[in-house]
Amino acid sequence: MPIVEFRRDGEIGVIVVDNPPVNALSHAVRVGIMDGLTRAREEAAIQAVVIACAGRTFIAGADITEFGKPPKSPSLLDLIAALDDMKKLTVAAMHGTPLGGGFELALGCHFRVAAPNTRPGLPEIKLGLNPGAGGTVRLPRLIGPEKALRAILSGDPMPTKDALADGIIDEMIDGDLIAGAVAFARRALAEKRPLRRLRDMDEKLAPARVNPALLSELITPAIRRARGTRAPMACLEAVRNAVTMPFDQALKRERELFVELLMGEESKAQRHLFFAEREAAKVPDLPEGTKPREIKRAAVIGAGTMGGGISMCFASAGIPVTVVESSPDALKAGLGRIEKNYRATAARGGLTNEDVDRRMALIKGATELEAVADADMVVEAVFEEMPLKQEIFGKLDKITKRGAVLASNTSYLDINAIGAAAHRPADVLGTHFFSPANVMKLLEIVRGKETAPDVLATALSVARKLGKVPVVVGVCDGFVGNRMLRARSIEAERMLIEGALPQEMDAAIVEFGFPMGQFAMGDLAGLDIGWRRRKASGQRAEIIDALCELGRFGQKTGKGFYRYEGGARTPIPDPEVEALIVAISKRLGVTRRPIDRKEIVERMIFPMINEGARILEEGIARRPGDIDVVWVYGYAWPVWRGGPMFYADTVGLAYIRDQLAKFAAHSKDKNLEPAPLLVKLASEGRGFLSLGAKS
Ligand code: 3HC
Ligand code: NAI
């Protein structure tokens, strides 16, 4: 079949797009649709046109790979203008996810019919854009500007029932969609239904014309969520224009806003992440056709912070899970925390109480390891101690059935050593969830040197079932995320000793775009975890360890790098902490000096990038984009800065190399010396992304 087929069904012309996987509006598709519309217009026997798609979805938007390349006509706007000019009835036959430009094309038709479970939406904001082909001007005319702005700001596909109730879908079609759409067109012709062009409708705009403040109120949470990005404001302006300007003027301005954003770094960063996320799930050396093992039952060992969250992930995905704890009390406490978390979500309206009951019924508690005997996958989440983990994996080898996947949630430890203890290293790998495990999207999948291909494929498949974004990484201390975090932490402590204060450093990093500074984050997670680990391995971090020795573990003790009043989570700078830091500087013979925000940011971020370069060189991460996905989904790196490796390219590797060399000379820390890969790329005038990325 050609990429766009035109066929006749009596007096109805049918345009069918077939451009797998998601029928994106590539140039060839646009040409094909335009040809179809021209034919329909010119052939006298044709009275109506249906636009439909083959495959899994109606057009899911513009072809993102064409963004940033010279535009080729016809543009999507040309297609929609042709629909506007059409004197014959037009029907969009939608299924799957008609998104972005695809939905905008459908809004250019007189009518829209849909298969069950069709979820239209305008996700442009997730790519740092506003809808750019009439979405902000037509949708408000159809469903009112408030609802339209809400949908545009969320970017999420709409529930089918809402799309139907709001009149986006004129009729649901059960059975053959194209046949149903053709029948609909025939009926509409017979009934002489007026050709309803959204551009001509404006009664839904009236309330917002009277009270334009209505729209501004919606934007505040979106701006907070978007942390400094420009797309939400552009969406607001475009929808506001739809209310206050004539249609064509608002459409023209929408396009200008779209093009401005498209050319900017923020959207480029978000497009990079779109492809990086999809790329990260691909493992080139996984033999083609490798089948994941079937996971019908899971088990989690340890019901602490992570084990509880991981068990929730399985239960929420409908997979029965057995949770094993070391004592009845610990088990009771762990199961209690799980239920409390679910009930809190239900209280906020995110789940029904029946959902909670159903999920809790899938979670079975036990205090004997033997209870995992029938599990197809076991995730160990006990204390971060190698001997304990090895002991458990040794037992799992005897208890679990052959073919069970044995995973560890370790944050730092050597998966190969854990695999060896299990005596079947091919079945072992790391599944590193992030806290809170039921919320955070990242899953670092740590591949041991003997992990079997189908075990890796199983972890990838389970990740998708749990709604996680998987990134496959290799074995090293701390894997990708925590290894880079450590580089940042060492330099952060050095700056505290040289003269900066926690609140100054946190403010600099929040201004950079992180939702929280690293010291406020440390207080939230608990400073004692790292302290205990360092004590066990004979290491020391001067300032954090001094705080812990004073019992300042963070929020849980009401004091850490900051103090917290009356159980509140707001960090308050504490003169006691300043005095302690100043005393440490003095003891170490350091004369304190003010450190400005630029230096703070560079010394926090560049060492991470340097470590990222080493991680790439060592093959721990396969692609720069993998590292970016880890940081965006696991550590809240600002999406509009595209991840550390993307950001490095925007700064320029030569500058980063030179700054790192200065930092290294200043601190005599060999780790800060620019990594060979960074030096090589910088000297060739290249960036990390030149190592391979789709965007
Ligand atoms: N352009 C180019 N490629 C696209 C694409 C698009 N709009 N949407 C998806 N793809 C590609 C993906 O990169 C992936 O390629 P790969 O197999 O080589 O990795 C493949 O299609 C399948 O995508 P997913 O793995 O994401 O498939 P899912 O079934 O999980 O999801 C989807 C399907 C919901 C359509 C999801 O792909 C998606 O959200 N796509 C983006 C939709 C979007 O943002 N559209 C708006 C574009 S901007 C626009 O239209 C501007 C307009 O206003 C002018
Ligand atoms: P935690 O201390 O909250 O929970 C550990 C649980 O394991 C405790 O409830 C303990 O009773 C239980 N346990 C200990 N020995 C056991 C045994 N033999 N059998 C059954 N249960 C046993 O620790 P947390 O934070 O949940 O960490 C668990 C693992 O996850 C560690 O390896 C940690 O490094 C890793 N991790 C922790 C993250 C975090 O932010 N807390 C993030 C990612 C990974």
mmCIF file with all atom_site columns, N, CA and C in Angstrom, residues 435-473:
data_model
loop_
_atom_site.group_PDB
_atom_site.id
_atom_site.type_symbol
_atom_site.label_atom_id
_atom_site.label_alt_id
_atom_site.label_comp_id
_atom_site.label_asym_id
_atom_site.label_entity_id
_atom_site.label_seq_id
_atom_site.pdbx_PDB_ins_code
_atom_site.Cartn_x
_atom_site.Cartn_y
_atom_site.Cartn_z
_atom_site.occupancy
_atom_site.B_iso_or_equiv
_atom_site.pdbx_formal_charge
_atom_site.auth_seq_id
_atom_site.auth_comp_id
_atom_site.auth_asym_id
_atom_site.auth_atom_id
_atom_site.pdbx_PDB_model_num
ATOM 1   N N  . SER A 1 435 ? 13.826 6.413   44.680 1.00 0.00 ? 435 SER A N  1
ATOM 2   C CA . SER A 1 435 ? 12.904 6.668   45.786 1.00 0.00 ? 435 SER A CA 1
ATOM 3   C C  . SER A 1 435 ? 12.072 7.935   45.547 1.00 0.00 ? 435 SER A C  1
ATOM 4   N N  . PRO A 1 436 ? 10.766 7.940   45.793 1.00 0.00 ? 436 PRO A N  1
ATOM 5   C CA . PRO A 1 436 ? 9.920  6.808   46.147 1.00 0.00 ? 436 PRO A CA 1
ATOM 6   C C  . PRO A 1 436 ? 9.654  5.907   44.925 1.00 0.00 ? 436 PRO A C  1
ATOM 7   N N  . ALA A 1 437 ? 9.884  4.606   45.125 1.00 0.00 ? 437 ALA A N  1
ATOM 8   C CA . ALA A 1 437 ? 9.891  3.672   44.000 1.00 0.00 ? 437 ALA A CA 1
ATOM 9   C C  . ALA A 1 437 ? 8.544  3.595   43.275 1.00 0.00 ? 437 ALA A C  1
ATOM 10  N N  . ASN A 1 438 ? 7.458  3.871   44.001 1.00 0.00 ? 438 ASN A N  1
ATOM 11  C CA . ASN A 1 438 ? 6.148  3.794   43.350 1.00 0.00 ? 438 ASN A CA 1
ATOM 12  C C  . ASN A 1 438 ? 5.857  5.047   42.529 1.00 0.00 ? 438 ASN A C  1
ATOM 13  N N  . VAL A 1 439 ? 6.716  6.056   42.650 1.00 0.00 ? 439 VAL A N  1
ATOM 14  C CA . VAL A 1 439 ? 6.477  7.323   41.951 1.00 0.00 ? 439 VAL A CA 1
ATOM 15  C C  . VAL A 1 439 ? 7.521  7.578   40.861 1.00 0.00 ? 439 VAL A C  1
ATOM 16  N N  . MET A 1 440 ? 8.795  7.400   41.214 1.00 0.00 ? 440 MET A N  1
ATOM 17  C CA . MET A 1 440 ? 9.856  7.790   40.283 1.00 0.00 ? 440 MET A CA 1
ATOM 18  C C  . MET A 1 440 ? 9.867  6.868   39.057 1.00 0.00 ? 440 MET A C  1
ATOM 19  N N  . LYS A 1 441 ? 10.072 7.480   37.887 1.00 0.00 ? 441 LYS A N  1
ATOM 20  C CA . LYS A 1 441 ? 9.903  6.732   36.639 1.00 0.00 ? 441 LYS A CA 1
ATOM 21  C C  . LYS A 1 441 ? 11.151 5.936   36.223 1.00 0.00 ? 441 LYS A C  1
ATOM 22  N N  . LEU A 1 442 ? 12.304 6.313   36.758 1.00 0.00 ? 442 LEU A N  1
ATOM 23  C CA . LEU A 1 442 ? 13.520 5.675   36.238 1.00 0.00 ? 442 LEU A CA 1
ATOM 24  C C  . LEU A 1 442 ? 13.726 4.271   36.790 1.00 0.00 ? 442 LEU A C  1
ATOM 25  N N  . LEU A 1 443 ? 14.184 3.370   35.930 1.00 0.00 ? 443 LEU A N  1
ATOM 26  C CA . LEU A 1 443 ? 14.699 2.085   36.390 1.00 0.00 ? 443 LEU A CA 1
ATOM 27  C C  . LEU A 1 443 ? 16.053 1.861   35.714 1.00 0.00 ? 443 LEU A C  1
ATOM 28  N N  . GLU A 1 444 ? 17.121 1.927   36.506 1.00 0.00 ? 444 GLU A N  1
ATOM 29  C CA . GLU A 1 444 ? 18.438 1.561   35.961 1.00 0.00 ? 444 GLU A CA 1
ATOM 30  C C  . GLU A 1 444 ? 18.498 0.041   35.991 1.00 0.00 ? 444 GLU A C  1
ATOM 31  N N  . ILE A 1 445 ? 18.668 -0.553  34.843 1.00 0.00 ? 445 ILE A N  1
ATOM 32  C CA . ILE A 1 445 ? 18.797 -2.017  34.786 1.00 0.00 ? 445 ILE A CA 1
ATOM 33  C C  . ILE A 1 445 ? 20.284 -2.328  34.660 1.00 0.00 ? 445 ILE A C  1
ATOM 34  N N  . VAL A 1 446 ? 20.820 -2.978  35.686 1.00 0.00 ? 446 VAL A N  1
ATOM 35  C CA . VAL A 1 446 ? 22.268 -3.197  35.709 1.00 0.00 ? 446 VAL A CA 1
ATOM 36  C C  . VAL A 1 446 ? 22.573 -4.599  35.178 1.00 0.00 ? 446 VAL A C  1
ATOM 37  N N  . ARG A 1 447 ? 23.311 -4.610  34.090 1.00 0.00 ? 447 ARG A N  1
ATOM 38  C CA . ARG A 1 447 ? 23.593 -5.872  33.411 1.00 0.00 ? 447 ARG A CA 1
ATOM 39  C C  . ARG A 1 447 ? 24.934 -6.395  33.905 1.00 0.00 ? 447 ARG A C  1
ATOM 40  N N  . GLY A 1 448 ? 24.910 -7.558  34.524 1.00 0.00 ? 448 GLY A N  1
ATOM 41  C CA . GLY A 1 448 ? 26.147 -8.181  34.985 1.00 0.00 ? 448 GLY A CA 1
ATOM 42  C C  . GLY A 1 448 ? 26.888 -8.778  33.804 1.00 0.00 ? 448 GLY A C  1
ATOM 43  N N  . LYS A 1 449 ? 28.162 -9.193  34.029 1.00 0.00 ? 449 LYS A N  1
ATOM 44  C CA . LYS A 1 449 ? 28.899 -9.700  32.862 1.00 0.00 ? 449 LYS A CA 1
ATOM 45  C C  . LYS A 1 449 ? 28.343 -11.037 32.384 1.00 0.00 ? 449 LYS A C  1
ATOM 46  N N  . GLU A 1 450 ? 27.600 -11.726 33.239 1.00 0.00 ? 450 GLU A N  1
ATOM 47  C CA . GLU A 1 450 ? 27.043 -13.006 32.776 1.00 0.00 ? 450 GLU A CA 1
ATOM 48  C C  . GLU A 1 450 ? 25.512 -13.007 32.666 1.00 0.00 ? 450 GLU A C  1
ATOM 49  N N  . THR A 1 451 ? 24.894 -11.854 32.838 1.00 0.00 ? 451 THR A N  1
ATOM 50  C CA . THR A 1 451 ? 23.424 -11.798 32.750 1.00 0.00 ? 451 THR A CA 1
ATOM 51  C C  . THR A 1 451 ? 22.966 -12.320 31.380 1.00 0.00 ? 451 THR A C  1
ATOM 52  N N  . ALA A 1 452 ? 22.020 -13.236 31.392 1.00 0.00 ? 452 ALA A N  1
ATOM 53  C CA . ALA A 1 452 ? 21.547 -13.829 30.130 1.00 0.00 ? 452 ALA A CA 1
ATOM 54  C C  . ALA A 1 452 ? 20.691 -12.821 29.352 1.00 0.00 ? 452 ALA A C  1
ATOM 55  N N  . PRO A 1 453 ? 20.763 -12.888 27.999 1.00 0.00 ? 453 PRO A N  1
ATOM 56  C CA . PRO A 1 453 ? 19.971 -11.954 27.200 1.00 0.00 ? 453 PRO A CA 1
ATOM 57  C C  . PRO A 1 453 ? 18.485 -11.973 27.558 1.00 0.00 ? 453 PRO A C  1
ATOM 58  N N  . ASP A 1 454 ? 17.918 -13.164 27.786 1.00 0.00 ? 454 ASP A N  1
ATOM 59  C CA . ASP A 1 454 ? 16.472 -13.164 28.049 1.00 0.00 ? 454 ASP A CA 1
ATOM 60  C C  . ASP A 1 454 ? 16.141 -12.637 29.451 1.00 0.00 ? 454 ASP A C  1
ATOM 61  N N  . VAL A 1 455 ? 17.131 -12.639 30.340 1.00 0.00 ? 455 VAL A N  1
ATOM 62  C CA . VAL A 1 455 ? 16.913 -12.048 31.665 1.00 0.00 ? 455 VAL A CA 1
ATOM 63  C C  . VAL A 1 455 ? 16.866 -10.526 31.525 1.00 0.00 ? 455 VAL A C  1
ATOM 64  N N  . LEU A 1 456 ? 17.769 -10.006 30.689 1.00 0.00 ? 456 LEU A N  1
ATOM 65  C CA . LEU A 1 456 ? 17.762 -8.564  30.422 1.00 0.00 ? 456 LEU A CA 1
ATOM 66  C C  . LEU A 1 456 ? 16.446 -8.168  29.733 1.00 0.00 ? 456 LEU A C  1
ATOM 67  N N  . ALA A 1 457 ? 16.044 -8.975  28.751 1.00 0.00 ? 457 ALA A N  1
ATOM 68  C CA . ALA A 1 457 ? 14.784 -8.686  28.038 1.00 0.00 ? 457 ALA A CA 1
ATOM 69  C C  . ALA A 1 457 ? 13.611 -8.719  29.009 1.00 0.00 ? 457 ALA A C  1
ATOM 70  N N  . THR A 1 458 ? 13.674 -9.625  29.989 1.00 0.00 ? 458 THR A N  1
ATOM 71  C CA . THR A 1 458 ? 12.592 -9.712  30.976 1.00 0.00 ? 458 THR A CA 1
ATOM 72  C C  . THR A 1 458 ? 12.530 -8.434  31.807 1.00 0.00 ? 458 THR A C  1
ATOM 73  N N  . ALA A 1 459 ? 13.701 -7.955  32.238 1.00 0.00 ? 459 ALA A N  1
ATOM 74  C CA . ALA A 1 459 ? 13.715 -6.736  33.057 1.00 0.00 ? 459 ALA A CA 1
ATOM 75  C C  . ALA A 1 459 ? 13.150 -5.556  32.260 1.00 0.00 ? 459 ALA A C  1
ATOM 76  N N  . LEU A 1 460 ? 13.495 -5.486  30.976 1.00 0.00 ? 460 LEU A N  1
ATOM 77  C CA . LEU A 1 460 ? 12.966 -4.393  30.142 1.00 0.00 ? 460 LEU A CA 1
ATOM 78  C C  . LEU A 1 460 ? 11.451 -4.498  30.015 1.00 0.00 ? 460 LEU A C  1
ATOM 79  N N  . SER A 1 461 ? 10.986 -5.711  29.830 1.00 0.00 ? 461 SER A N  1
ATOM 80  C CA . SER A 1 461 ? 9.549  -5.905  29.653 1.00 0.00 ? 461 SER A CA 1
ATOM 81  C C  . SER A 1 461 ? 8.795  -5.621  30.964 1.00 0.00 ? 461 SER A C  1
ATOM 82  N N  . VAL A 1 462 ? 9.380  -6.059  32.096 1.00 0.00 ? 462 VAL A N  1
ATOM 83  C CA . VAL A 1 462 ? 8.747  -5.773  33.391 1.00 0.00 ? 462 VAL A CA 1
ATOM 84  C C  . VAL A 1 462 ? 8.727  -4.260  33.626 1.00 0.00 ? 462 VAL A C  1
ATOM 85  N N  . ALA A 1 463 ? 9.832  -3.581  33.278 1.00 0.00 ? 463 ALA A N  1
ATOM 86  C CA . ALA A 1 463 ? 9.892  -2.123  33.473 1.00 0.00 ? 463 ALA A CA 1
ATOM 87  C C  . ALA A 1 463 ? 8.714  -1.462  32.774 1.00 0.00 ? 463 ALA A C  1
ATOM 88  N N  . ARG A 1 464 ? 8.479  -1.864  31.538 1.00 0.00 ? 464 ARG A N  1
ATOM 89  C CA . ARG A 1 464 ? 7.358  -1.266  30.796 1.00 0.00 ? 464 ARG A CA 1
ATOM 90  C C  . ARG A 1 464 ? 6.032  -1.560  31.471 1.00 0.00 ? 464 ARG A C  1
ATOM 91  N N  . LYS A 1 465 ? 5.876  -2.806  31.943 1.00 0.00 ? 465 LYS A N  1
ATOM 92  C CA . LYS A 1 465 ? 4.616  -3.168  32.618 1.00 0.00 ? 465 LYS A CA 1
ATOM 93  C C  . LYS A 1 465 ? 4.415  -2.325  33.870 1.00 0.00 ? 465 LYS A C  1
ATOM 94  N N  . LEU A 1 466 ? 5.508  -1.987  34.546 1.00 0.00 ? 466 LEU A N  1
ATOM 95  C CA . LEU A 1 466 ? 5.402  -1.197  35.774 1.00 0.00 ? 466 LEU A CA 1
ATOM 96  C C  . LEU A 1 466 ? 5.325  0.302   35.474 1.00 0.00 ? 466 LEU A C  1
ATOM 97  N N  . GLY A 1 467 ? 5.347  0.656   34.201 1.00 0.00 ? 467 GLY A N  1
ATOM 98  C CA . GLY A 1 467 ? 5.254  2.079   33.822 1.00 0.00 ? 467 GLY A CA 1
ATOM 99  C C  . GLY A 1 467 ? 6.549  2.846   34.056 1.00 0.00 ? 467 GLY A C  1
ATOM 100 N N  . LYS A 1 468 ? 7.679  2.122   34.032 1.00 0.00 ? 468 LYS A N  1
ATOM 101 C CA . LYS A 1 468 ? 8.970  2.774   34.277 1.00 0.00 ? 468 LYS A CA 1
ATOM 102 C C  . LYS A 1 468 ? 9.680  3.088   32.956 1.00 0.00 ? 468 LYS A C  1
ATOM 103 N N  . VAL A 1 469 ? 10.655 3.985   33.051 1.00 0.00 ? 469 VAL A N  1
ATOM 104 C CA . VAL A 1 469 ? 11.523 4.275   31.906 1.00 0.00 ? 469 VAL A CA 1
ATOM 105 C C  . VAL A 1 469 ? 12.845 3.546   32.166 1.00 0.00 ? 469 VAL A C  1
ATOM 106 N N  . PRO A 1 470 ? 13.110 2.458   31.420 1.00 0.00 ? 470 PRO A N  1
ATOM 107 C CA . PRO A 1 470 ? 14.320 1.691   31.702 1.00 0.00 ? 470 PRO A CA 1
ATOM 108 C C  . PRO A 1 470 ? 15.554 2.231   30.969 1.00 0.00 ? 470 PRO A C  1
ATOM 109 N N  . VAL A 1 471 ? 16.693 2.153   31.652 1.00 0.00 ? 471 VAL A N  1
ATOM 110 C CA . VAL A 1 471 ? 17.976 2.445   30.997 1.00 0.00 ? 471 VAL A CA 1
ATOM 111 C C  . VAL A 1 471 ? 18.926 1.319   31.404 1.00 0.00 ? 471 VAL A C  1
ATOM 112 N N  . VAL A 1 472 ? 19.509 0.656   30.402 1.00 0.00 ? 472 VAL A N  1
ATOM 113 C CA . VAL A 1 472 ? 20.412 -0.461  30.707 1.00 0.00 ? 472 VAL A CA 1
ATOM 114 C C  . VAL A 1 472 ? 21.823 0.097   30.928 1.00 0.00 ? 472 VAL A C  1
ATOM 115 N N  . VAL A 1 473 ? 22.425 -0.265  32.060 1.00 0.00 ? 473 VAL A N  1
ATOM 116 C CA . VAL A 1 473 ? 23.763 0.243   32.392 1.00 0.00 ? 473 VAL A CA 1
ATOM 117 C C  . VAL A 1 473 ? 24.661 -0.922  32.787 1.00 0.00 ? 473 VAL A C  1
#
